[in-house]
Amino acid sequence: MQRRNLKVLIHEASDIPGQWVAHCLNLDVISQGNSPAEARDNVEEAILIVLNDDLANGWDPFDRDGAPQKYWDAYAELERIGKGVDISNDDVAEKENVTRFGVVLSFDIALSEPAQPQAPAEQDRASSLHAPMFQFGANIESPRKSAAG
Amino acid sequence: MPARFKDLAKALEEYGVTLEPRGRGKHYKLSRDGARCYTITAHNGLKSEISDHYIRGACKNFGIEPSELKKKL
């Protein structure tokens, strides 16, 4: 069993008011939510679906292409200037005036076991540790807006 | 331009992508022969609006040109 830490960039959806996008940069897996916390929870679920499907088919999920470089750059900027925040509170974005968050989610993954095609759900080989290891945020322009400019 | 879940699902099906509900019901798994799976969120039901940010990721996963997909939305 390996423990892997995956970086997630959470920001407001620039094209849908009130929606937050959560983007796992390592796997280029994306989800959305009605708040930063919901987006984080939803991307965790999406990551688990992808990890378990890859493992069930005998694929290494970390062979997937990661996110485009501009999102890694945005995350790196956030790491550099962000402050610690608790995004479990749905009001945090408004209270803290934060527009972008970084979260590290941890997963235990059975990479080395033989593949079991179409393994049922109870044989999932990836599991989330649930509690984010580290989270931080800042009030900075969204990456999509930056890219458009 | 964002898309409604049901419209995006229909457009993806035209590329041979199949959908099945997974997890706690907030996501559907997208599959196509020979490709790794992807997910689509339905956190607000079939009327969920899906961001362009997501559409880019799904298109990349299945080798679909985003501008071509958007013509079908």
Coordinates of N, CA and C in Angstrom, one line a residue:
Chain A
M1 N 0.9 -1.2 0.0 CA 0.0 0.0 0.0 C 0.9 1.2 0.0
Q2 N 0.6 2.1 -0.9 CA 1.3 3.4 -1.0 C 0.4 4.5 -0.6
R3 N 1.0 5.5 0.1 CA 0.3 6.7 0.4 C 0.7 7.8 -0.6
R4 N -0.3 8.4 -1.3 CA 0.1 9.4 -2.3 C -0.7 10.7 -1.9
N5 N 0.0 11.8 -2.0 CA -0.5 13.1 -1.7 C -0.8 13.8 -3.1
L6 N -2.0 14.2 -3.3 CA -2.4 14.8 -4.5 C -2.8 16.3 -4.3
K7 N -2.3 17.1 -5.2 CA -2.5 18.6 -5.1 C -3.8 18.9 -5.8
V8 N -4.6 19.7 -5.1 CA -5.9 20.1 -5.6 C -6.0 21.7 -5.6
L9 N -6.3 22.2 -6.7 CA -6.5 23.7 -6.8 C -8.0 24.0 -6.9
I10 N -8.5 24.8 -6.0 CA -9.9 25.1 -5.9 C -10.1 26.6 -6.2
H11 N -10.9 26.9 -7.1 CA -11.2 28.3 -7.4 C -12.6 28.5 -7.9
E12 N -13.0 29.8 -7.9 CA -14.3 30.1 -8.5 C -14.4 29.7 -9.9
A13 N -15.5 29.2 -10.4 CA -15.7 29.0 -11.8 C -16.0 30.3 -12.5
S14 N -15.1 30.7 -13.4 CA -15.2 32.1 -14.0 C -16.4 32.2 -14.9
D15 N -17.0 31.0 -15.3 CA -18.1 31.0 -16.2 C -19.5 30.7 -15.6
I16 N -19.5 30.3 -14.3 CA -20.7 30.0 -13.6 C -20.7 30.6 -12.2
P17 N -21.5 31.7 -12.1 CA -21.6 32.3 -10.7 C -22.0 31.4 -9.6
G18 N -21.3 31.4 -8.5 CA -21.6 30.6 -7.4 C -21.1 29.2 -7.4
Q19 N -20.4 28.9 -8.4 CA -19.8 27.5 -8.5 C -18.3 27.6 -8.3
W20 N -17.8 26.5 -7.7 CA -16.4 26.4 -7.4 C -15.9 25.1 -8.1
V21 N -14.7 25.3 -8.7 CA -14.1 24.2 -9.4 C -12.9 23.6 -8.6
A22 N -12.9 22.3 -8.5 CA -11.7 21.7 -7.8 C -11.0 20.8 -8.8
H23 N -9.7 21.0 -8.9 CA -8.9 20.4 -10.0 C -7.7 19.7 -9.3
C24 N -7.7 18.4 -9.5 CA -6.6 17.6 -9.0 C -5.5 17.6 -10.1
L25 N -4.4 18.3 -9.8 CA -3.4 18.5 -10.8 C -2.7 17.3 -11.2
N26 N -2.4 16.4 -10.3 CA -1.7 15.2 -10.6 C -2.3 14.3 -11.6
L27 N -3.7 14.2 -11.5 CA -4.4 13.3 -12.4 C -5.2 14.1 -13.5
D28 N -5.2 15.4 -13.4 CA -6.1 16.3 -14.3 C -7.5 15.9 -14.2
V29 N -8.0 15.6 -13.0 CA -9.4 15.3 -12.7 C -10.0 16.5 -12.0
I30 N -11.2 16.8 -12.5 CA -11.9 18.0 -12.1 C -13.3 17.7 -11.6
S31 N -13.7 18.5 -10.6 CA -15.1 18.4 -10.2 C -15.6 19.8 -9.8
Q32 N -16.8 19.9 -9.3 CA -17.3 21.2 -9.0 C -18.1 21.1 -7.7
G33 N -18.5 22.2 -7.1 CA -19.4 22.3 -6.0 C -20.0 23.6 -5.8
N34 N -20.9 23.7 -4.9 CA -21.6 25.0 -4.6 C -20.8 25.8 -3.6
S35 N -19.7 25.3 -3.1 CA -18.9 26.0 -2.1 C -17.5 25.3 -2.2
P36 N -16.5 26.0 -1.7 CA -15.1 25.4 -1.8 C -15.1 24.0 -1.1
A37 N -15.8 23.9 0.0 CA -15.7 22.6 0.8 C -16.4 21.5 0.0
E38 N -17.6 21.9 -0.7 CA -18.3 20.9 -1.5 C -17.4 20.5 -2.7
A39 N -16.8 21.5 -3.3 CA -15.9 21.1 -4.4 C -14.8 20.2 -4.0
R40 N -14.2 20.5 -2.9 CA -13.2 19.6 -2.4 C -13.7 18.1 -2.2
D41 N -14.9 18.0 -1.5 CA -15.4 16.7 -1.3 C -15.7 16.0 -2.6
N42 N -16.3 16.8 -3.5 CA -16.6 16.2 -4.8 C -15.4 15.7 -5.6
V43 N -14.3 16.5 -5.6 CA -13.2 16.0 -6.3 C -12.5 14.8 -5.7
E44 N -12.7 14.7 -4.3 CA -12.2 13.5 -3.6 C -12.9 12.3 -4.2
E45 N -14.2 12.4 -4.3 CA -15.0 11.3 -4.9 C -14.6 11.0 -6.3
A46 N -14.4 12.0 -7.1 CA -14.0 11.8 -8.5 C -12.6 11.1 -8.6
I47 N -11.7 11.6 -7.7 CA -10.4 11.0 -7.7 C -10.5 9.5 -7.4
L48 N -11.3 9.1 -6.4 CA -11.5 7.7 -6.0 C -12.0 6.9 -7.1
I49 N -13.0 7.5 -7.8 CA -13.6 6.7 -9.0 C -12.5 6.4 -10.0
V50 N -11.7 7.5 -10.3 CA -10.6 7.3 -11.3 C -9.5 6.4 -10.9
L51 N -9.1 6.5 -9.6 CA -8.0 5.7 -9.1 C -8.5 4.2 -9.1
N52 N -9.7 3.9 -8.6 CA -10.1 2.6 -8.6 C -10.4 2.0 -9.9
D53 N -10.9 2.8 -10.9 CA -11.1 2.2 -12.2 C -9.8 1.9 -12.9
D54 N -8.8 2.8 -12.7 CA -7.5 2.5 -13.3 C -6.9 1.2 -12.7
L55 N -6.9 1.1 -11.4 CA -6.3 0.0 -10.7 C -7.0 -1.3 -11.1
A56 N -8.4 -1.2 -11.2 CA -9.1 -2.4 -11.6 C -8.8 -2.9 -13.0
N57 N -8.3 -2.0 -13.8 CA -8.0 -2.3 -15.2 C -6.5 -2.6 -15.4
G58 N -5.7 -2.6 -14.3 CA -4.3 -2.8 -14.3 C -3.5 -1.7 -14.8
W59 N -4.0 -0.5 -14.8 CA -3.3 0.7 -15.2 C -2.7 1.5 -14.0
D60 N -1.6 2.0 -14.1 CA -1.0 2.9 -13.1 C -1.7 4.3 -13.2
P61 N -2.5 4.7 -12.3 CA -3.2 6.0 -12.4 C -2.2 7.2 -12.6
F62 N -1.0 7.0 -12.1 CA 0.0 8.1 -12.1 C 0.7 8.2 -13.5
D63 N 0.3 7.3 -14.4 CA 0.7 7.4 -15.8 C -0.1 8.4 -16.5
R64 N -1.2 8.8 -15.9 CA -2.1 9.8 -16.6 C -1.3 11.1 -16.7
D65 N -1.7 11.9 -17.8 CA -1.1 13.2 -17.9 C -1.6 14.1 -16.8
G66 N -0.8 14.9 -16.2 CA -1.2 15.8 -15.2 C -1.9 17.0 -15.9
A67 N -2.2 18.0 -15.0 CA -2.9 19.2 -15.5 C -1.9 20.0 -16.4
P68 N -2.4 20.9 -17.3 CA -1.6 21.8 -18.0 C -0.7 22.6 -17.1
Q69 N 0.4 23.1 -17.5 CA 1.4 23.7 -16.7 C 0.8 25.0 -16.0
K70 N -0.1 25.7 -16.7 CA -0.5 27.0 -16.1 C -1.2 26.7 -14.8
Y71 N -1.9 25.5 -14.6 CA -2.5 25.3 -13.3 C -1.5 24.9 -12.2
W72 N -0.4 24.3 -12.6 CA 0.7 24.0 -11.7 C 1.3 25.3 -11.3
D73 N 1.4 26.2 -12.2 CA 2.0 27.6 -11.9 C 1.1 28.3 -10.9
A74 N -0.2 28.2 -11.2 CA -1.2 28.9 -10.3 C -1.1 28.3 -8.9
Y75 N -0.9 27.0 -8.8 CA -0.8 26.3 -7.5 C 0.5 26.8 -6.8
A76 N 1.5 26.8 -7.6 CA 2.8 27.2 -7.0 C 2.8 28.7 -6.4
E77 N 2.0 29.5 -7.2 CA 1.9 30.9 -6.7 C 1.1 30.9 -5.4
L78 N 0.1 30.0 -5.3 CA -0.7 30.0 -4.1 C 0.1 29.4 -2.9
E79 N 0.9 28.5 -3.2 CA 1.8 27.9 -2.1 C 2.7 29.1 -1.6
R80 N 3.1 29.9 -2.5 CA 4.1 31.0 -2.1 C 3.4 32.0 -1.3
I81 N 2.2 32.5 -1.7 CA 1.6 33.6 -1.0 C 0.4 33.3 -0.2
G82 N -0.1 32.0 -0.2 CA -1.3 31.7 0.5 C -1.2 31.7 2.0
K83 N -2.3 31.8 2.6 CA -2.3 31.7 4.1 C -3.2 30.5 4.5
G84 N -3.0 30.0 5.7 CA -3.7 28.8 6.1 C -5.2 29.2 6.3
V85 N -6.1 28.4 5.8 CA -7.5 28.6 6.0 C -8.2 27.3 6.3
D86 N -9.4 27.4 6.9 CA -10.2 26.2 7.1 C -11.3 26.2 6.1
I87 N -11.2 25.4 5.1 CA -12.3 25.4 4.1 C -13.4 24.5 4.4
S88 N -13.4 23.9 5.6 CA -14.5 23.0 6.0 C -15.7 23.9 6.3
N89 N -15.5 25.2 6.5 CA -16.6 26.2 6.7 C -17.0 26.7 5.4
D90 N -18.3 26.5 5.0 CA -18.7 26.9 3.7 C -18.6 28.4 3.5
D91 N -18.6 29.2 4.6 CA -18.6 30.7 4.4 C -17.1 31.2 4.3
V92 N -16.2 30.3 4.3 CA -14.8 30.8 4.4 C -14.4 31.7 3.3
A93 N -14.8 31.5 2.1 CA -14.4 32.3 1.0 C -14.8 33.7 1.2
E94 N -16.1 33.9 1.7 CA -16.6 35.2 1.9 C -15.9 35.9 3.1
K95 N -15.9 35.1 4.2 CA -15.3 35.6 5.5 C -13.9 36.0 5.4
E96 N -13.1 35.1 4.7 CA -11.7 35.3 4.6 C -11.3 36.1 3.3
N97 N -12.3 36.4 2.5 CA -12.0 37.0 1.2 C -11.0 36.3 0.4
V98 N -11.2 35.0 0.3 CA -10.3 34.1 -0.4 C -10.9 33.6 -1.7
T99 N -10.2 33.7 -2.8 CA -10.8 33.3 -4.1 C -10.2 32.0 -4.7
R100 N -9.1 31.6 -4.0 CA -8.5 30.4 -4.6 C -7.8 29.6 -3.4
F101 N -8.0 28.3 -3.5 CA -7.5 27.5 -2.4 C -6.6 26.4 -2.9
G102 N -5.6 26.0 -2.1 CA -4.9 24.8 -2.4 C -5.1 23.7 -1.3
V103 N -5.3 22.5 -1.7 CA -5.5 21.4 -0.7 C -4.6 20.3 -1.2
V104 N -4.0 19.6 -0.2 CA -3.4 18.3 -0.5 C -4.2 17.2 0.1
L105 N -4.7 16.3 -0.8 CA -5.5 15.2 -0.3 C -4.6 13.9 -0.4
S106 N -4.8 13.1 0.6 CA -4.0 11.9 0.7 C -4.8 10.6 0.5
F107 N -4.2 9.7 -0.2 CA -4.9 8.5 -0.6 C -4.0 7.3 -0.3
D108 N -4.5 6.2 0.2 CA -3.8 4.9 0.3 C -4.1 4.1 -1.0
I109 N -3.1 3.7 -1.7 CA -3.3 3.0 -3.0 C -2.6 1.7 -3.0
A110 N -3.2 0.6 -3.4 CA -2.6 -0.7 -3.6 C -2.1 -0.8 -5.0
L111 N -1.0 -0.2 -5.3 CA -0.5 -0.2 -6.7 C 0.2 -1.5 -7.1
S112 N 0.8 -2.2 -6.1 CA 1.6 -3.3 -6.4 C 0.9 -4.6 -6.5
E113 N -0.4 -4.7 -6.1 CA -1.2 -5.9 -6.2 C -1.6 -6.2 -7.6
P114 N -1.8 -7.5 -8.0 CA -2.2 -7.9 -9.3 C -3.5 -7.3 -9.7
A115 N -3.7 -6.9 -10.9 CA -4.9 -6.3 -11.4 C -6.1 -7.3 -11.3
Q116 N -7.2 -6.8 -10.9 CA -8.5 -7.6 -10.9 C -9.5 -6.9 -11.7
P117 N -9.5 -7.2 -13.0 CA -10.5 -6.5 -13.9 C -11.9 -6.5 -13.4
Q118 N -12.5 -5.3 -13.5 CA -13.9 -5.2 -13.1 C -14.1 -5.5 -11.6
A119 N -13.2 -5.2 -10.8 CA -13.3 -5.5 -9.4 C -14.6 -4.8 -8.8
P120 N -15.4 -5.5 -8.0 CA -16.5 -4.8 -7.5 C -16.1 -3.7 -6.5
A121 N -17.1 -2.9 -6.1 CA -16.8 -1.7 -5.3 C -16.1 -2.1 -3.9
E122 N -16.5 -3.3 -3.4 CA -16.0 -3.7 -2.1 C -14.5 -4.1 -2.2
Q123 N -14.0 -4.2 -3.4 CA -12.6 -4.6 -3.5 C -11.8 -3.3 -4.0
D124 N -12.4 -2.2 -3.8 CA -11.6 -1.0 -4.2 C -10.2 -1.0 -3.6
R125 N -9.3 -0.5 -4.4 CA -7.9 -0.6 -4.0 C -7.3 0.7 -3.6
A126 N -8.1 1.7 -3.7 CA -7.7 3.1 -3.3 C -8.7 3.6 -2.3
S127 N -8.2 4.3 -1.3 CA -9.1 4.8 -0.3 C -8.5 6.2 0.1
S128 N -9.4 7.1 0.5 CA -9.0 8.4 0.9 C -8.8 8.4 2.4
L129 N -7.9 9.3 2.8 CA -7.6 9.5 4.2 C -8.5 10.6 4.8
H130 N -9.3 11.2 3.8 CA -10.4 12.1 4.2 C -9.8 13.5 4.6
A131 N -9.1 13.5 5.7 CA -8.7 14.8 6.2 C -7.6 15.4 5.3
P132 N -7.8 16.6 4.7 CA -6.7 17.2 4.0 C -5.5 17.5 4.9
M133 N -4.3 17.2 4.3 CA -3.1 17.4 5.1 C -2.8 18.9 5.4
F134 N -3.1 19.7 4.3 CA -2.7 21.0 4.4 C -3.6 21.8 3.4
Q135 N -4.0 23.0 3.8 CA -4.8 23.8 2.9 C -4.5 25.3 3.2
F136 N -4.6 26.0 2.1 CA -4.2 27.4 2.2 C -5.0 28.1 1.1
G137 N -5.0 29.4 1.2 CA -5.8 30.2 0.2 C -5.3 31.6 0.1
A138 N -5.8 32.3 -0.9 CA -5.4 33.7 -1.1 C -6.4 34.3 -2.0
N139 N -6.5 35.6 -2.0 CA -7.4 36.4 -2.9 C -6.5 36.8 -4.1
I140 N -6.6 36.0 -5.1 CA -5.9 36.3 -6.4 C -6.7 35.9 -7.5
E141 N -6.4 36.4 -8.7 CA -7.2 36.2 -9.9 C -7.3 34.8 -10.2
S142 N -8.4 34.3 -10.8 CA -8.5 32.9 -11.1 C -7.6 32.6 -12.3
P143 N -7.1 31.3 -12.4 CA -6.2 30.9 -13.4 C -6.8 31.1 -14.8
R144 N -8.2 30.8 -14.9 CA -8.8 30.9 -16.2 C -8.8 32.4 -16.7
K145 N -9.1 33.3 -15.7 CA -9.1 34.7 -16.1 C -7.7 35.1 -16.5
S146 N -6.7 34.6 -15.8 CA -5.3 35.0 -16.1 C -5.0 34.4 -17.5
A147 N -5.4 33.2 -17.8 CA -5.1 32.6 -19.1 C -5.8 33.4 -20.2
A148 N -7.0 33.9 -19.9 CA -7.7 34.6 -21.0 C -7.0 35.9 -21.3
G149 N -6.4 36.5 -20.2 CA -5.7 37.7 -20.4 C -4.4 37.5 -21.1
Chain B
M1 N -17.9 28.8 -22.4 CA -19.4 28.7 -22.2 C -19.7 27.4 -21.5
P2 N -20.3 27.5 -20.3 CA -20.7 26.3 -19.5 C -21.8 25.5 -20.2
A3 N -22.0 24.3 -19.8 CA -23.0 23.4 -20.4 C -23.8 22.8 -19.3
R4 N -25.1 22.5 -19.6 CA -25.8 21.7 -18.6 C -25.4 20.2 -18.7
F5 N -25.5 19.6 -17.6 CA -25.0 18.2 -17.5 C -25.7 17.3 -18.6
K6 N -27.0 17.4 -18.7 CA -27.7 16.5 -19.7 C -27.3 16.8 -21.1
D7 N -27.0 18.1 -21.4 CA -26.5 18.4 -22.8 C -25.1 17.9 -23.0
L8 N -24.3 18.1 -22.0 CA -22.9 17.6 -22.2 C -22.9 16.1 -22.3
A9 N -23.7 15.4 -21.5 CA -23.8 13.9 -21.5 C -24.2 13.5 -22.9
K10 N -25.2 14.1 -23.5 CA -25.7 13.8 -24.8 C -24.6 14.0 -25.9
A11 N -23.9 15.1 -25.8 CA -22.8 15.4 -26.7 C -21.7 14.4 -26.6
L12 N -21.3 14.0 -25.4 CA -20.3 13.0 -25.2 C -20.7 11.6 -25.8
E13 N -21.9 11.3 -25.6 CA -22.4 10.0 -26.1 C -22.3 9.9 -27.6
E14 N -22.3 11.0 -28.3 CA -22.1 11.0 -29.8 C -20.7 10.6 -30.1
Y15 N -19.8 10.8 -29.2 CA -18.4 10.3 -29.4 C -18.1 8.9 -28.8
G16 N -19.2 8.2 -28.5 CA -19.1 6.8 -28.0 C -18.8 6.7 -26.5
V17 N -18.9 7.8 -25.8 CA -18.6 7.8 -24.4 C -19.9 7.4 -23.7
T18 N -19.8 6.4 -22.8 CA -21.0 6.0 -22.0 C -20.9 6.5 -20.6
L19 N -22.0 6.7 -20.0 CA -22.1 7.2 -18.6 C -22.8 6.2 -17.7
E20 N -22.2 6.2 -16.5 CA -22.9 5.4 -15.4 C -22.7 6.1 -14.1
P21 N -23.8 6.1 -13.3 CA -23.7 6.8 -12.0 C -22.7 6.0 -11.1
R22 N -21.9 6.7 -10.3 CA -21.0 6.1 -9.4 C -20.9 6.9 -8.1
G23 N -20.1 6.3 -7.2 CA -19.8 7.0 -5.9 C -21.1 7.2 -5.1
R24 N -21.2 8.3 -4.5 CA -22.3 8.7 -3.7 C -23.4 9.3 -4.5
G25 N -23.3 9.2 -5.8 CA -24.3 9.7 -6.7 C -24.1 11.1 -7.2
K26 N -23.0 11.7 -6.8 CA -22.7 13.0 -7.3 C -22.0 13.0 -8.6
H27 N -21.5 11.8 -9.0 CA -20.7 11.8 -10.2 C -21.2 10.6 -11.1
Y28 N -21.0 10.8 -12.4 CA -21.1 9.7 -13.4 C -19.7 9.4 -13.9
K29 N -19.5 8.1 -14.1 CA -18.3 7.7 -14.7 C -18.4 7.7 -16.2
L30 N -17.5 8.3 -16.9 CA -17.5 8.3 -18.4 C -16.5 7.3 -18.8
S31 N -16.9 6.5 -19.8 CA -16.0 5.4 -20.3 C -16.1 5.3 -21.8
R32 N -15.0 4.9 -22.4 CA -15.0 4.6 -23.8 C -14.0 3.6 -24.0
D33 N -14.2 2.6 -24.9 CA -13.3 1.5 -25.2 C -11.9 2.0 -25.4
G34 N -10.9 1.5 -24.7 CA -9.5 1.8 -24.9 C -9.0 3.1 -24.2
A35 N -9.9 3.8 -23.6 CA -9.6 5.0 -22.9 C -9.8 4.9 -21.4
R36 N -9.0 5.6 -20.7 CA -9.2 5.6 -19.2 C -10.5 6.4 -18.9
C37 N -11.1 6.0 -17.8 CA -12.3 6.7 -17.4 C -12.1 8.1 -17.0
Y38 N -13.2 8.9 -17.0 CA -13.2 10.2 -16.5 C -14.5 10.3 -15.7
T39 N -14.7 11.4 -15.0 CA -15.9 11.6 -14.3 C -16.6 12.9 -14.6
I40 N -17.9 13.0 -14.4 CA -18.6 14.2 -14.6 C -19.5 14.4 -13.4
T41 N -19.5 15.6 -12.9 CA -20.3 15.9 -11.7 C -21.8 16.2 -12.0
A42 N -22.6 15.6 -11.2 CA -24.1 16.0 -11.2 C -24.5 16.4 -9.9
H43 N -23.7 17.2 -9.2 CA -24.0 17.6 -7.8 C -25.3 18.4 -7.7
N44 N -25.7 19.0 -8.7 CA -27.0 19.7 -8.7 C -28.0 19.0 -9.6
G45 N -27.9 17.7 -9.7 CA -28.8 16.9 -10.6 C -28.5 17.1 -12.0
L46 N -29.4 16.7 -12.9 CA -29.2 16.7 -14.3 C -29.1 18.1 -14.8
K47 N -29.6 19.1 -14.0 CA -29.5 20.5 -14.4 C -28.2 21.1 -14.0
S48 N -27.3 20.3 -13.4 CA -26.0 20.9 -13.0 C -25.3 21.6 -14.2
E49 N -24.8 22.8 -13.9 CA -24.1 23.5 -15.0 C -22.6 23.1 -14.8
I50 N -22.0 22.7 -16.0 CA -20.6 22.2 -16.0 C -19.7 23.3 -16.6
S51 N -18.7 23.6 -15.8 CA -17.8 24.7 -16.3 C -16.9 24.3 -17.5
D52 N -16.6 25.3 -18.2 CA -15.6 25.1 -19.3 C -14.3 24.4 -18.9
H53 N -13.9 24.7 -17.7 CA -12.7 24.2 -17.1 C -12.8 22.6 -17.1
Y54 N -14.0 22.1 -16.7 CA -14.2 20.7 -16.7 C -14.3 20.1 -18.1
I55 N -14.9 20.8 -19.0 CA -15.1 20.3 -20.4 C -13.8 20.1 -21.0
R56 N -12.8 21.1 -20.7 CA -11.5 20.9 -21.3 C -10.9 19.6 -20.8
G57 N -11.0 19.3 -19.5 CA -10.4 18.1 -19.0 C -11.0 16.8 -19.6
A58 N -12.3 16.8 -19.7 CA -13.0 15.6 -20.3 C -12.6 15.4 -21.8
C59 N -12.5 16.5 -22.5 CA -12.1 16.4 -23.9 C -10.7 15.9 -24.0
K60 N -9.8 16.4 -23.2 CA -8.4 15.9 -23.2 C -8.4 14.4 -23.0
N61 N -9.1 14.0 -22.0 CA -9.1 12.6 -21.6 C -9.5 11.7 -22.8
F62 N -10.5 12.1 -23.5 CA -11.0 11.2 -24.6 C -10.5 11.7 -26.0
G63 N -9.6 12.6 -26.0 CA -9.0 13.0 -27.3 C -10.0 13.7 -28.2
I64 N -10.9 14.4 -27.6 CA -12.0 15.2 -28.4 C -11.6 16.6 -28.5
E65 N -11.8 17.2 -29.6 CA -11.5 18.6 -29.8 C -12.6 19.4 -29.1
P66 N -12.2 20.2 -28.1 CA -13.3 21.0 -27.4 C -14.2 21.8 -28.3
S67 N -13.6 22.4 -29.3 CA -14.5 23.3 -30.2 C -15.5 22.4 -30.9
E68 N -15.1 21.2 -31.3 CA -16.1 20.3 -32.0 C -17.2 19.9 -31.0
L69 N -16.8 19.6 -29.8 CA -17.8 19.1 -28.8 C -18.8 20.3 -28.5
K70 N -18.3 21.5 -28.5 CA -19.1 22.6 -28.1 C -20.2 22.9 -29.2
K71 N -19.9 22.5 -30.4 CA -20.8 22.6 -31.5 C -22.1 21.8 -31.3
K72 N -21.9 20.7 -30.5 CA -23.0 19.8 -30.3 C -23.8 20.1 -29.0
L73 N -23.4 21.2 -28.3 CA -24.1 21.5 -27.1 C -25.2 22.5 -27.4

